[in-house]
XYZ file of C-alpha atoms in Angstrom:
433
model
C 0.000 0.000 0.000
C 1.258 3.449 -0.916
C 1.860 6.184 1.608
C -0.999 8.250 0.169
C -3.451 5.386 0.670
C -2.388 4.870 4.283
C -2.831 8.582 4.964
C -6.329 8.565 3.465
C -7.416 5.590 5.587
C -6.103 7.181 8.781
C -7.949 10.437 8.068
C -11.150 8.544 7.276
C -11.011 6.484 10.488
C -10.417 9.615 12.556
C -13.439 11.320 11.059
C -15.595 8.297 11.840
C -14.532 8.242 15.517
C -15.177 11.982 15.776
C -18.707 11.450 14.502
C -19.278 8.629 16.994
C -18.124 10.803 19.903
C -20.387 13.684 18.946
C -23.488 14.255 21.218
C -25.986 13.816 18.446
C -24.740 10.428 17.377
C -26.968 7.389 18.086
C -24.293 4.769 17.570
C -23.322 2.517 20.604
C -20.241 3.268 22.691
C -17.194 1.078 22.278
C -16.914 -2.040 24.617
C -14.977 -1.917 27.864
C -11.666 -3.549 27.159
C -10.383 -3.546 30.786
C -7.931 -6.376 31.362
C -9.323 -9.038 33.831
C -6.773 -10.561 36.220
C -5.919 -14.136 35.517
C -7.639 -16.757 37.753
C -5.416 -18.004 40.528
C -3.621 -21.194 39.714
C -3.467 -22.404 43.340
C -4.604 -25.934 44.066
C -6.629 -27.339 46.969
C -4.291 -28.502 49.713
C -6.547 -31.469 50.400
C -7.441 -32.917 47.003
C -5.179 -30.868 44.661
C -8.134 -29.695 42.576
C -8.389 -25.985 41.668
C -8.865 -24.076 44.907
C -11.730 -21.731 45.641
C -10.198 -19.800 48.489
C -9.224 -20.045 52.107
C -11.730 -21.970 54.193
C -11.403 -22.766 57.914
C -7.644 -22.098 57.871
C -6.572 -23.835 54.642
C -6.704 -23.191 50.900
C -9.319 -25.650 49.674
C -11.910 -26.235 47.044
C -15.617 -25.881 47.835
C -16.089 -29.652 48.092
C -13.416 -30.113 50.764
C -14.685 -27.061 52.654
C -18.213 -28.498 52.685
C -16.865 -31.877 53.792
C -15.029 -30.345 56.746
C -18.041 -28.226 57.704
C -20.210 -31.289 57.793
C -17.925 -33.739 59.578
C -15.579 -31.435 61.473
C -17.518 -31.765 64.726
C -18.707 -35.358 64.744
C -15.485 -36.964 63.491
C -17.266 -40.291 63.708
C -16.055 -42.464 60.845
C -15.545 -46.105 60.147
C -11.994 -47.390 60.686
C -9.654 -47.128 57.729
C -9.272 -50.404 55.869
C -5.639 -49.688 54.938
C -4.439 -48.564 58.385
C -4.543 -44.826 57.564
C -2.457 -45.220 54.391
C -5.080 -44.422 51.778
C -4.293 -42.812 48.451
C -6.102 -39.504 48.638
C -7.355 -39.284 45.102
C -8.931 -41.956 42.917
C -10.652 -40.612 39.829
C -11.980 -37.610 41.723
C -13.356 -39.677 44.636
C -12.121 -40.084 48.210
C -12.582 -43.670 49.276
C -11.866 -43.049 52.974
C -13.519 -40.246 54.945
C -11.294 -40.752 57.952
C -8.093 -40.217 55.975
C -9.619 -37.208 54.240
C -10.428 -35.662 57.625
C -6.901 -36.336 58.888
C -5.516 -34.545 55.854
C -7.770 -31.563 56.566
C -6.459 -31.359 60.108
C -2.850 -31.703 58.974
C -3.199 -28.592 56.828
C -4.544 -26.544 59.715
C -8.304 -26.608 59.203
C -10.136 -25.823 62.471
C -13.712 -25.453 63.649
C -13.115 -22.069 65.280
C -15.063 -20.247 62.582
C -18.060 -22.575 62.628
C -21.340 -20.750 63.236
C -24.065 -22.347 65.335
C -27.627 -21.518 66.397
C -28.305 -19.151 63.513
C -31.948 -20.260 63.198
C -34.524 -17.648 64.249
C -36.380 -20.336 66.244
C -34.151 -22.099 68.725
C -36.006 -24.574 70.948
C -33.007 -24.899 73.261
C -33.221 -21.250 74.235
C -36.922 -21.363 74.957
C -37.774 -21.148 78.613
C -40.140 -24.073 79.009
C -41.848 -23.509 82.312
C -44.600 -25.789 83.594
C -47.286 -23.675 85.255
C -47.566 -24.214 88.963
C -50.875 -26.002 89.424
C -52.244 -28.262 92.113
C -51.231 -31.266 90.019
C -47.596 -30.193 89.610
C -47.323 -29.020 93.209
C -48.577 -32.289 94.675
C -46.949 -34.522 92.086
C -50.202 -36.386 91.406
C -52.374 -36.027 88.290
C -55.888 -34.728 88.578
C -57.209 -38.181 87.675
C -56.292 -39.468 91.135
C -56.179 -36.212 93.088
C -58.882 -36.310 95.706
C -59.851 -34.245 98.699
C -59.643 -36.893 101.381
C -60.947 -35.939 104.820
C -58.284 -34.925 107.295
C -57.276 -37.535 109.792
C -58.422 -40.407 107.562
C -55.057 -42.118 107.563
C -54.421 -44.671 110.264
C -54.215 -48.403 110.917
C -56.104 -50.628 108.513
C -59.280 -52.332 109.620
C -59.232 -56.112 109.770
C -62.213 -58.041 108.406
C -62.499 -61.725 109.260
C -64.586 -63.698 106.755
C -63.684 -67.146 108.015
C -67.304 -67.662 109.057
C -68.384 -67.245 105.428
C -65.842 -69.790 104.210
C -66.961 -72.230 106.902
C -70.595 -71.899 105.845
C -69.684 -72.529 102.199
C -67.687 -75.613 103.203
C -70.650 -76.879 105.195
C -72.956 -76.484 102.190
C -70.570 -78.455 99.967
C -70.273 -81.249 102.528
C -74.042 -81.600 102.952
C -74.630 -82.076 99.231
C -77.867 -81.432 97.357
C -81.109 -81.239 99.305
C -83.032 -83.698 97.143
C -81.605 -86.466 94.928
C -82.678 -86.275 91.299
C -82.685 -89.020 88.702
C -81.803 -87.333 85.404
C -80.082 -88.445 82.225
C -77.002 -86.196 82.484
C -75.200 -83.652 84.627
C -76.346 -80.607 82.651
C -80.010 -81.354 83.302
C -79.318 -81.746 87.011
C -77.505 -78.400 87.064
C -80.499 -76.823 85.315
C -82.803 -78.158 88.025
C -80.464 -76.875 90.712
C -80.355 -73.449 89.065
C -84.145 -73.219 89.174
C -84.127 -74.144 92.855
C -81.598 -71.515 93.935
C -82.772 -68.578 91.809
C -85.575 -67.799 94.250
C -89.000 -66.246 93.635
C -89.340 -63.905 90.701
C -93.019 -63.040 90.785
C -93.054 -59.859 92.865
C -90.720 -57.202 94.161
C -90.001 -57.246 97.881
C -87.825 -54.176 98.281
C -86.413 -51.251 96.316
C -82.874 -50.417 97.433
C -81.707 -46.793 97.300
C -78.687 -46.976 99.618
C -76.238 -49.715 100.530
C -73.367 -49.901 102.987
C -71.121 -52.426 104.686
C -73.908 -54.666 105.960
C -75.732 -54.787 102.635
C -72.559 -55.459 100.631
C -71.576 -58.396 102.839
C -75.092 -59.821 102.624
C -74.852 -59.757 98.838
C -71.442 -61.443 98.876
C -72.618 -64.062 101.351
C -75.730 -64.791 99.318
C -73.817 -65.198 96.046
C -71.116 -67.408 97.560
C -73.584 -69.725 99.319
C -75.807 -69.960 96.235
C -72.792 -70.945 94.153
C -71.793 -73.590 96.710
C -75.328 -74.955 96.806
C -75.548 -75.058 93.013
C -72.283 -76.995 92.740
C -73.768 -79.727 94.950
C -75.916 -80.661 91.943
C -72.747 -81.306 89.922
C -71.916 -84.985 90.570
C -68.512 -84.876 88.870
C -67.562 -81.845 90.962
C -68.607 -83.622 94.167
C -66.162 -86.432 93.402
C -63.188 -84.050 93.479
C -61.009 -83.761 96.605
C -62.495 -81.440 99.179
C -59.551 -79.025 99.038
C -59.926 -78.716 95.255
C -63.637 -77.967 95.622
C -62.928 -75.128 98.056
C -60.196 -73.703 95.842
C -62.454 -73.666 92.787
C -65.346 -72.160 94.752
C -63.186 -69.346 96.121
C -62.062 -68.458 92.601
C -65.418 -68.393 90.790
C -68.267 -67.490 93.148
C -68.300 -63.817 92.106
C -68.509 -64.810 88.414
C -71.546 -66.940 89.158
C -73.240 -64.001 90.844
C -72.403 -61.604 88.026
C -73.739 -63.736 85.172
C -76.737 -65.071 87.105
C -77.796 -61.560 88.141
C -77.610 -60.435 84.505
C -79.899 -63.304 83.506
C -82.277 -62.615 86.415
C -82.479 -58.917 85.522
C -83.182 -59.753 81.881
C -85.982 -62.113 82.955
C -87.418 -59.510 85.339
C -87.451 -56.851 82.615
C -89.188 -59.260 80.266
C -91.877 -59.965 82.888
C -92.171 -56.220 83.692
C -91.072 -56.788 87.284
C -88.636 -53.864 87.082
C -88.003 -50.914 84.825
C -85.537 -50.966 81.965
C -83.006 -48.903 83.907
C -83.005 -51.139 87.003
C -81.252 -54.352 88.002
C -82.449 -57.199 90.185
C -80.941 -59.699 92.607
C -82.092 -62.014 95.382
C -81.058 -62.044 99.051
C -82.551 -64.591 101.444
C -85.375 -65.372 99.002
C -86.238 -61.667 98.837
C -86.174 -59.921 95.479
C -84.265 -56.630 95.511
C -84.178 -54.090 92.695
C -82.244 -50.842 92.407
C -81.274 -48.150 89.945
C -77.477 -48.135 89.782
C -77.461 -44.568 88.449
C -79.014 -43.215 91.646
C -77.885 -45.850 94.158
C -75.935 -44.403 97.104
C -72.984 -46.580 98.106
C -71.344 -45.940 101.483
C -67.637 -46.872 101.428
C -66.602 -45.086 104.607
C -65.978 -48.450 106.298
C -63.244 -49.421 103.803
C -61.965 -46.259 102.078
C -61.280 -42.596 102.729
C -62.751 -41.716 99.329
C -66.361 -41.596 98.255
C -67.857 -43.766 95.548
C -68.114 -40.775 93.214
C -64.416 -40.023 93.651
C -63.458 -43.618 92.889
C -65.136 -43.327 89.499
C -62.072 -41.369 88.352
C -60.124 -44.631 88.392
C -62.183 -45.979 85.514
C -63.398 -43.803 82.649
C -65.214 -46.749 81.061
C -69.010 -46.594 81.172
C -69.795 -49.711 83.213
C -73.524 -49.003 83.343
C -73.745 -48.825 79.568
C -71.826 -52.097 79.278
C -74.200 -53.693 81.795
C -77.217 -52.611 79.729
C -75.611 -54.127 76.628
C -75.159 -57.455 78.435
C -78.726 -57.453 79.763
C -80.159 -56.679 76.316
C -78.029 -59.437 74.783
C -79.388 -61.856 77.387
C -82.928 -60.683 76.586
C -82.410 -61.404 72.896
C -80.869 -64.802 73.632
C -83.517 -65.939 76.174
C -81.390 -68.860 77.379
C -82.982 -71.942 78.862
C -81.848 -73.190 82.256
C -79.620 -75.749 80.539
C -77.976 -73.092 78.386
C -77.521 -70.702 81.299
C -75.998 -73.492 83.391
C -73.514 -74.222 80.632
C -72.653 -70.527 80.245
C -71.986 -70.167 83.981
C -69.805 -73.288 84.100
C -67.852 -72.316 80.995
C -67.162 -68.814 82.328
C -66.226 -69.958 85.833
C -64.103 -72.964 84.899
C -62.258 -71.092 82.160
C -61.286 -68.295 84.540
C -60.274 -70.509 87.457
C -58.245 -72.799 85.185
C -56.401 -69.862 83.655
C -55.695 -68.432 87.100
C -54.648 -71.547 89.049
C -53.175 -73.693 86.227
C -51.650 -77.094 87.062
C -53.968 -79.866 88.242
C -56.868 -77.443 88.618
C -56.673 -76.630 84.903
C -56.740 -80.313 83.943
C -59.675 -80.935 86.273
C -61.867 -78.122 84.984
C -61.077 -79.040 81.374
C -62.498 -82.511 82.030
C -65.588 -80.988 83.624
C -66.085 -78.699 80.627
C -65.774 -81.640 78.253
C -68.545 -83.491 80.094
C -70.817 -80.452 79.985
C -70.111 -79.873 76.277
C -71.201 -83.414 75.446
C -74.340 -82.978 77.548
C -75.159 -79.709 75.766
C -74.816 -81.425 72.391
C -77.244 -84.142 73.493
C -79.623 -81.469 74.771
C -79.741 -79.669 71.418
C -79.954 -82.782 69.260
C -82.272 -85.020 71.303
C -84.445 -82.641 73.349
C -84.512 -79.434 71.292
C -84.311 -81.258 67.931
C -81.866 -78.577 66.807
C -78.759 -80.223 65.292
C -77.522 -76.907 63.846
C -76.883 -74.875 66.972
C -73.546 -73.203 66.196
C -75.062 -69.702 65.909
C -76.684 -70.021 69.305
C -73.425 -71.192 70.875
C -71.673 -68.196 69.307
C -74.173 -65.793 70.907
C -73.698 -67.458 74.284
C -69.916 -67.218 74.061
C -70.127 -63.587 72.978
C -71.861 -62.744 76.256
C -69.261 -64.687 78.236
C -66.400 -62.966 76.424
C -67.893 -59.558 77.213
C -68.113 -60.494 80.904
C -64.457 -61.569 80.807
C -63.481 -58.200 79.325
C -65.297 -56.440 82.173
C -63.492 -58.701 84.625
C -60.118 -57.764 83.149
C -60.885 -54.045 83.475
C -61.904 -54.612 87.089
C -58.567 -56.284 87.807
C -56.623 -53.408 86.270
C -58.660 -50.944 88.307
C -58.085 -52.985 91.475
C -54.319 -52.975 90.886
C -54.374 -49.205 90.412
C -56.329 -48.727 93.624
C -53.864 -50.938 95.438
C -50.940 -48.814 94.268
C -52.545 -45.621 95.591
C -53.805 -47.272 98.793
C -57.426 -46.425 98.170
C -58.762 -48.967 100.672
C -57.674 -49.188 104.294
C -58.931 -52.674 105.135
C -57.273 -56.067 105.399
C -59.222 -59.243 104.790
C -58.520 -62.658 106.266
C -59.024 -64.184 102.790
C -58.018 -61.468 100.274
C -58.079 -63.828 97.289
C -61.783 -64.484 97.734
C -62.810 -60.847 97.296
C -60.214 -59.841 94.705
C -62.788 -59.124 91.988
C -65.935 -58.916 94.085
C-alpha cells in the first residue's frame, strides 16, 4: 500500500470516531476492554483440585470445605481399611472419609469459625416452664387427686370372713337337698339353678342406699348360692375337698355376676322392674335398684367416696351392663344353656388363674358339659344346627371376661394408691368382688 493510501485511511477512520463521539450520534459506545486478572492457579491442599479460596484455615476447594463443615464436629467415621495409608485421590473420589479428615487437620483446618444456632427459632433457648398447678405441686395427676378428709389415715381395719368360708364348706359337705334321677349332669344343674334362683313373681324391696352390711349380705348370698348349686354337679362332688374349696373361692363372684344379669333380663321381660333397674335375690327376697341413683357408702373401707373412685375408671360400666342385659334378653337362654354358660365362664377363669392340676380338672368338667349340651340340642330341642346359638352365648361370656379384666386393672391401680384401708382374712376371695 502506498503512503498516500495509508494517509487517506487514517484520516477517514479519525473522522468516523469523531462522529461517533459527537453528542448527536446514536451509535453505541465502544466495549470496555479492561484487562481481567488471571484466575489463581493455586490448588486445593486437600485434594489438589483448583482451589476456591481459604476456608477454615486452609486453601481448599468448595467440596473439601463443605466436607469439613459437615464432619468437622462429629469426626465419627468407620476405621480405615488400609491402616490410615489411603491414596487420597482416585478418579476424583475419596474412598476413605477418615483419611480425608486427617488430611484436613494436617493442613490446619479448624472449627473455630463454625457458626451455630443461627436459626430464628431455637427450641433450646426457649424457657419451658410448667405452670404451677395443684397437680404439679402435689406430684399427682388430677385423675387421682382427691380431697380426702383430714385424719383419715391410720391403721387398717381387719375383716375376718372365716365364718363365710366355713358356711360354704358346710354347704358343699351336705350335698344337694333332694336327689334327682336325670339323664345327664347338665339337666341336674339346670334343676339346681331353678331351685336356687328364688322367687321372681313380685318385688319385695327397692334399694336406694347400701353400705357395709348390705354389701356383705350380697357377697354371702352369692357365695352360698354358688356352693349350693355346685352340689348338683356330681362330677364336681367327686373331686377332693380341698380342690372344691379352691375352685369355689375363685369363681363365686362370676356366678353371681352372670346369674344376676340373667335374672335382671328375665325380670325386665316380665315387667317386674323398669328398663333402667337391676335385680338380685337375698334370702329369698327380690331386691331391685337403679345403679345410676344408688348411694354406696364406702366409709368403712376407704377414705374416698364412691363418686371419687369413678375417676379410676373412665369406662361406662352401666352402659356395658345394659348391653349385656339386652343381649341376654335377645338370647332368652334356657336353664340348661344358662348353666352351661356359667360353668364355661367360671371354669375357664379358674383354670387360667390356678393352672396345674386345677386346669386339667376343669377341662375334664367342661368336656362333660359340652357333650351334655350337644345331646340337649340334638335329642331334646331337635336342633342339630346350633352353632349360631353357641356363638351368641360365648359372645356374652367374652364380654363379661373383658369387664373382669378391666376390674382387675382398676383394682391394681387402687392398690398402688392405697385407696382402701382394710385387710381381709381371705383377700383372694374378694379380689374381683
